[in-house]
PDB file of C-alpha atoms and ligand atoms in Angstrom:
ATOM      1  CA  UNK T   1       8.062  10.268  16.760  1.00 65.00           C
ATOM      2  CA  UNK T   2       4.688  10.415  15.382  1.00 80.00           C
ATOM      3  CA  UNK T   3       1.029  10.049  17.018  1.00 85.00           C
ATOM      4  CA  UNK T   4      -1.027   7.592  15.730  1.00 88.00           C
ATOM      5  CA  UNK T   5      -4.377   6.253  17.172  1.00 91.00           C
ATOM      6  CA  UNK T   6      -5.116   3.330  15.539  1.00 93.00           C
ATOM      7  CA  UNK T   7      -4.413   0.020  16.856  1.00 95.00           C
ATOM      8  CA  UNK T   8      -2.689  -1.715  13.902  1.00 96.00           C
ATOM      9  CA  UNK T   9      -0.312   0.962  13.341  1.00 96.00           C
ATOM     10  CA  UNK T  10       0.497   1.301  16.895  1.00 96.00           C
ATOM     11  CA  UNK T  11       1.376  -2.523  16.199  1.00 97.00           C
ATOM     12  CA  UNK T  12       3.195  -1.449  13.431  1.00 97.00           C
ATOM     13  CA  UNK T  13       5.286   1.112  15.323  1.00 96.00           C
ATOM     14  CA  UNK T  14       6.047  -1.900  18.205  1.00 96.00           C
ATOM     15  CA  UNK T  15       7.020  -4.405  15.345  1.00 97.00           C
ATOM     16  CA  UNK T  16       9.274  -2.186  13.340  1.00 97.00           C
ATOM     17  CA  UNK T  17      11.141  -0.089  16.486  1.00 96.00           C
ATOM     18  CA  UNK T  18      14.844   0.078  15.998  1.00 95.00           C
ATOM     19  CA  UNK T  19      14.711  -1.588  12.673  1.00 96.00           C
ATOM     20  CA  UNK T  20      16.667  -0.217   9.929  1.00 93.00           C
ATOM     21  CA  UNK T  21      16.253  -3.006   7.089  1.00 97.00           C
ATOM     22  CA  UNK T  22      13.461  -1.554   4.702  1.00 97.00           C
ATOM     23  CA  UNK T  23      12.675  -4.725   2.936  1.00 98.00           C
ATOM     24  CA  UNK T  24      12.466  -7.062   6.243  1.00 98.00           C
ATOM     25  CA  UNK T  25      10.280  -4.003   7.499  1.00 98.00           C
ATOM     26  CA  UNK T  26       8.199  -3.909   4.493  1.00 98.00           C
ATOM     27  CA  UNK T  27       7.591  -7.515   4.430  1.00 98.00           C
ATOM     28  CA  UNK T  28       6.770  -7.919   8.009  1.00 98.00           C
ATOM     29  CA  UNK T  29       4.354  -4.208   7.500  1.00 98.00           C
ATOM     30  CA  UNK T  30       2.426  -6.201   4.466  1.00 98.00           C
ATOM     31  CA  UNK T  31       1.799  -9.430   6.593  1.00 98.00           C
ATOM     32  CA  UNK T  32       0.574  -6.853   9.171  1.00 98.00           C
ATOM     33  CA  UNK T  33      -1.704  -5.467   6.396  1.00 98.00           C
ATOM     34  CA  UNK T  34      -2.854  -8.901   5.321  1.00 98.00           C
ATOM     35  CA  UNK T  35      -3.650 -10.852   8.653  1.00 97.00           C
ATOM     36  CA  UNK T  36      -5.231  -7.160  10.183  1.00 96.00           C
ATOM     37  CA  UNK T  37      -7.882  -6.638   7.624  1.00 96.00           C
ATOM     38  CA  UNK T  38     -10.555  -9.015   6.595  1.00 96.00           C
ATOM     39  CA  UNK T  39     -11.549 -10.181   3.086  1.00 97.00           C
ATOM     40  CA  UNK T  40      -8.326  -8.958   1.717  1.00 98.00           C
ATOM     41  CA  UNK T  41      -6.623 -11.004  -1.347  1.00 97.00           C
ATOM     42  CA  UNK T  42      -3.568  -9.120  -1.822  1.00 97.00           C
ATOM     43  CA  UNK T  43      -1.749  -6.199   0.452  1.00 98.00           C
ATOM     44  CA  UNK T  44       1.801  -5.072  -0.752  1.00 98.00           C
ATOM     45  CA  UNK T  45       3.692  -1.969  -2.280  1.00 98.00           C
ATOM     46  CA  UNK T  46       4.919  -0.874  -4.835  1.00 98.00           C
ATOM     47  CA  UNK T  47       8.399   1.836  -4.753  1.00 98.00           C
ATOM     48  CA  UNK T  48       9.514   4.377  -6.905  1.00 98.00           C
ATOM     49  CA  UNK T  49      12.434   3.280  -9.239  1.00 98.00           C
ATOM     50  CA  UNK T  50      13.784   6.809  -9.731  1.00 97.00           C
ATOM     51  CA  UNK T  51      16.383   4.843 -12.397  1.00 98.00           C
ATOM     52  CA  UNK T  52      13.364   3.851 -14.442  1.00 98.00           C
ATOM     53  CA  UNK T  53      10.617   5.946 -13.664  1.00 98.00           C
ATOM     54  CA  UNK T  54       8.738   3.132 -12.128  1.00 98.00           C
ATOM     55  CA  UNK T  55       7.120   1.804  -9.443  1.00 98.00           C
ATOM     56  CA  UNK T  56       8.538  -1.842  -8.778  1.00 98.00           C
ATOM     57  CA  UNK T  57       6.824  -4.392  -7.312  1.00 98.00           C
ATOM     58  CA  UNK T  58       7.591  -4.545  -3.329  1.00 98.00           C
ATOM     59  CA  UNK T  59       7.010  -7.140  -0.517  1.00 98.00           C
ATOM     60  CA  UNK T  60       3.323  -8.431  -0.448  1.00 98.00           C
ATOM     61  CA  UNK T  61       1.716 -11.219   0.348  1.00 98.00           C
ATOM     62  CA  UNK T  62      -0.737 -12.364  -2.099  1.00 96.00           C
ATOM     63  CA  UNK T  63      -0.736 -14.162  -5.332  1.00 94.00           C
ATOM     64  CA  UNK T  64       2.119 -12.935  -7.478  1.00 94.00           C
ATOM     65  CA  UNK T  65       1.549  -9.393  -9.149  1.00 94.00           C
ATOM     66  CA  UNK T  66       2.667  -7.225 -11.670  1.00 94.00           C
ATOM     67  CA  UNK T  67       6.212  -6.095 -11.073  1.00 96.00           C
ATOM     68  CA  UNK T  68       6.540  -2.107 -12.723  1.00 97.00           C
ATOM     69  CA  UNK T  69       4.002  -0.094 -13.152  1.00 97.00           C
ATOM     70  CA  UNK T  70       3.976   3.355 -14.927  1.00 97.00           C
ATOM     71  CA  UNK T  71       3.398   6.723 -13.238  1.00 98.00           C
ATOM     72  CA  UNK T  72      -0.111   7.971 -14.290  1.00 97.00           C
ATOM     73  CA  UNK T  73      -1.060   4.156 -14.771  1.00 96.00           C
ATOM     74  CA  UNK T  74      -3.381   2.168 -12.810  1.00 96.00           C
ATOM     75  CA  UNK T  75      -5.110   2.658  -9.044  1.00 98.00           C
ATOM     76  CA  UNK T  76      -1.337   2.375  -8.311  1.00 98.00           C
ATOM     77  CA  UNK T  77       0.224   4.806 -10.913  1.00 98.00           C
ATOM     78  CA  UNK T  78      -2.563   7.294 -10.169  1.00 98.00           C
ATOM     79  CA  UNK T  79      -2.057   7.456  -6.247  1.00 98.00           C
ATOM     80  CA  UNK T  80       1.322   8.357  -7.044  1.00 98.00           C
ATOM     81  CA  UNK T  81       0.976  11.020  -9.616  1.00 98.00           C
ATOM     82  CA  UNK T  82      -1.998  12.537  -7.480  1.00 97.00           C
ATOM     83  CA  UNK T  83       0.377  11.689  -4.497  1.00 98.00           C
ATOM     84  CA  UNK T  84      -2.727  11.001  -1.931  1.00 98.00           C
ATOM     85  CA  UNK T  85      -5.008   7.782  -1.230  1.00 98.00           C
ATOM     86  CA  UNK T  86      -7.724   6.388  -3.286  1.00 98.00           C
ATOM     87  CA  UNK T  87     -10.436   4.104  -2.552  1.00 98.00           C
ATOM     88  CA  UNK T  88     -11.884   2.036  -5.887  1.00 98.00           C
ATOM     89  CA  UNK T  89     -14.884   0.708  -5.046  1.00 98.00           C
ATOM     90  CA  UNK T  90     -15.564  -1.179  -8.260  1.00 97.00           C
ATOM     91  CA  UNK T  91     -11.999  -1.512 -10.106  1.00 97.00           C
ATOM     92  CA  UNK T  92     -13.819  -2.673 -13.505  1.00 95.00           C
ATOM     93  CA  UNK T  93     -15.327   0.924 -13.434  1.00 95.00           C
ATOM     94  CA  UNK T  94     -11.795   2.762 -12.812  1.00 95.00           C
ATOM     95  CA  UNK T  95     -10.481   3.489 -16.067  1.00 90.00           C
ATOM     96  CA  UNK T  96      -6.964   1.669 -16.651  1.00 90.00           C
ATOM     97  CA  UNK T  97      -6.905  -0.148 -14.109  1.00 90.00           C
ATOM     98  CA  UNK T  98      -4.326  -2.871 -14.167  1.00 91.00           C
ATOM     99  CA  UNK T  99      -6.012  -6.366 -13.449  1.00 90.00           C
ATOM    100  CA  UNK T 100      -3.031  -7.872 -11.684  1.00 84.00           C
ATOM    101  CA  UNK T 101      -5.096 -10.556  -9.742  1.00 82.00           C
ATOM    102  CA  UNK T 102      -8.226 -12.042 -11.441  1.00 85.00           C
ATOM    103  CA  UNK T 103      -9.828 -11.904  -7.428  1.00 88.00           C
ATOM    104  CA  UNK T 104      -9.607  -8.219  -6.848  1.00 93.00           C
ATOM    105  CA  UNK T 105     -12.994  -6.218  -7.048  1.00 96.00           C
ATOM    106  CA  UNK T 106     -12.142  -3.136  -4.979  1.00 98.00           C
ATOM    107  CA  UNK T 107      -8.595  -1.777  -3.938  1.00 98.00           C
ATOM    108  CA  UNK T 108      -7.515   0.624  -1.595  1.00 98.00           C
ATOM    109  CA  UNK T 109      -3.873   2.731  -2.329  1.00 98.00           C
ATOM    110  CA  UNK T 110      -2.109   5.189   0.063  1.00 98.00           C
ATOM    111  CA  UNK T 111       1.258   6.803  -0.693  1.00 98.00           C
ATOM    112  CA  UNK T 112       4.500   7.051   1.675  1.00 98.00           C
ATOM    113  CA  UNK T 113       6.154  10.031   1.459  1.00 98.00           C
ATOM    114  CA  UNK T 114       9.860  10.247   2.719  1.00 96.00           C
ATOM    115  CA  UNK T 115      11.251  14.077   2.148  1.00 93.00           C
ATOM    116  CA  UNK T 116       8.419  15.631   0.421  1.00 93.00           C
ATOM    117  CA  UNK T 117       8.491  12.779  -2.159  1.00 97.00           C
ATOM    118  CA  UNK T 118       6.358   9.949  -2.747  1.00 98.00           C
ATOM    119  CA  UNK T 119       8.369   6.686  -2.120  1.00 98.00           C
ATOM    120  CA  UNK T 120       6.054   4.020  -2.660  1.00 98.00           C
ATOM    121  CA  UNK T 121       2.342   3.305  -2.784  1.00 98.00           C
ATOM    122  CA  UNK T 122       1.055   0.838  -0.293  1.00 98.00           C
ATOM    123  CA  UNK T 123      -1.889  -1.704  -2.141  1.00 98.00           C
ATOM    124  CA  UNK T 124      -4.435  -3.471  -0.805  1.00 98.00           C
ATOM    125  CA  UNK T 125      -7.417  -5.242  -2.852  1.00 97.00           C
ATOM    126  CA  UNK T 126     -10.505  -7.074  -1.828  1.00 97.00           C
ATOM    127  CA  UNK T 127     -12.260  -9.491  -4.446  1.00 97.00           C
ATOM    128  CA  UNK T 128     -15.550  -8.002  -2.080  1.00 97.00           C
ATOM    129  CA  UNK T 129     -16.767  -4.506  -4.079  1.00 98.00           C
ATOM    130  CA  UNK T 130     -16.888  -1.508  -2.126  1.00 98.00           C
ATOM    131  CA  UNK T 131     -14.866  -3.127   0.532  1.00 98.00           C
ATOM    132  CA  UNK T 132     -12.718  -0.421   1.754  1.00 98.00           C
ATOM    133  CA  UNK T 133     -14.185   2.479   4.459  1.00 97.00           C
ATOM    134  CA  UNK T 134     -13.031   6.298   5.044  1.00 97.00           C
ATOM    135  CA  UNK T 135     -11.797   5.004   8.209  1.00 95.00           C
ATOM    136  CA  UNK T 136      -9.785   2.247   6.757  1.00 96.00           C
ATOM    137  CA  UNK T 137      -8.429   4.662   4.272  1.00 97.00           C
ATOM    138  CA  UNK T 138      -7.122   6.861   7.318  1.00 97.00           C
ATOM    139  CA  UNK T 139      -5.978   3.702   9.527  1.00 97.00           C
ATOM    140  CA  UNK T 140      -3.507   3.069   6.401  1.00 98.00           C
ATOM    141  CA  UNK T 141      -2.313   6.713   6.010  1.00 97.00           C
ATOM    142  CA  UNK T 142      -1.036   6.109   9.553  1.00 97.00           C
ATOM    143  CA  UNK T 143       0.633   2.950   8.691  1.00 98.00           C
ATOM    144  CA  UNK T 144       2.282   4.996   5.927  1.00 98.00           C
ATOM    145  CA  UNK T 145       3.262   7.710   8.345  1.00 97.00           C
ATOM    146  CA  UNK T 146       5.097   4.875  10.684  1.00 97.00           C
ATOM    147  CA  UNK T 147       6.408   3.256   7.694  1.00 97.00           C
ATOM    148  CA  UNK T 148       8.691   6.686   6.862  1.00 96.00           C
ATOM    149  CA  UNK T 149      10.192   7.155   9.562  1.00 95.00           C
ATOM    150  CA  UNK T 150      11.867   3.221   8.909  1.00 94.00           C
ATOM    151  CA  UNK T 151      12.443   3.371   4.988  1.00 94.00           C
TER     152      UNK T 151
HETATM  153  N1  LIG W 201      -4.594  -3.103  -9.555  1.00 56.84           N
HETATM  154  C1  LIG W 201      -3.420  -2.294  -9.454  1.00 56.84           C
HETATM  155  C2  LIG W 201      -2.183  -3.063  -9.809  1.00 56.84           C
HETATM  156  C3  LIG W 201      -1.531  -3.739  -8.675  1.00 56.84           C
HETATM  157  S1  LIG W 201      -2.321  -5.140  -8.151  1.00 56.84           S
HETATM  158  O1  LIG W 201      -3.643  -4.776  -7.634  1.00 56.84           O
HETATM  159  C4  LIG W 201      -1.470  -5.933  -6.996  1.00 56.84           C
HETATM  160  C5  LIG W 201      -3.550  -1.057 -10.330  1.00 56.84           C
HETATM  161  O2  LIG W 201      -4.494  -0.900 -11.080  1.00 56.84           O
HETATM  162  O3  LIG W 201      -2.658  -0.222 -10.247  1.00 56.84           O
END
């Protein structure tokens, strides 16, 4: 079991204990995301598609979104090729970035990992700029660290 100090993933951690079903767990994790954080159009994730070598849309809750996206491409394809978080202040200013949602103005991405791997990218944009904080960025990576341990 993991230590995490945040509130919302220790909300996570209550929600998802003893479940084994990784979409009902991702869907309930992005509604978490989504009602949690304020000024937030879109929260979801995209997984790895070893098959294709893409990342495939996931649960979310937002307006509907691009479903594959190629490694190296976008906030999303970056994160996972540079397997850590990023935080895009401005996403007109990050070059390729894929405009899924007209809304979205800044975006915050955090990898899961599950055996040394990166499994999926969890996404969450704003349509405020410079919406997300250092401190948001780490509240997230612990969501990610509950969400391995149930994928
Ligand atoms: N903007 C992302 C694509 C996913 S949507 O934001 C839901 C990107 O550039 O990778």
């Amino acid at each position: 079991m993991i230590s995490v100090t945040s509130l919302v993933a220790k909300q996570l951690e209550s929600l998802l204990e003893n479940e084994k079903n990784v979409v009902s767990n991702l869907a309930n994790a992005s509604a978490l995301i989504f009602q949690n954080y304020e000024n937030v159009n879109w929260a979801g994730f995209y997984i790895y598609n070893h098959d294709s070598n893409e990342l495939d849309l996931g649960p979310f809750q937002g307006n509907v979104a691009c479903m594959h996206i190629k490694p190296g491409s976008g906030v999303v394809g970056t994160s996972f090729e540079e397997k850590s978080g990023l935080i895009v202040p401005n996403v007109h200013e990050f070059a390729g970035h894929i405009a899924c949602d007209a809304n979205s103005n800044s975006e915050l991405v955090v990898p899961i990992f599950k055996n040394g791997e990166v499994y999926g990218i969890i996404d969450i944009d704003s349509s405020l700029l410079d919406r997300f904080s250092d401190i948001e960025k780490a509240e997230v990576e612990e969501l990610s660290a509950v969400l391995s341990e149930h994928i």
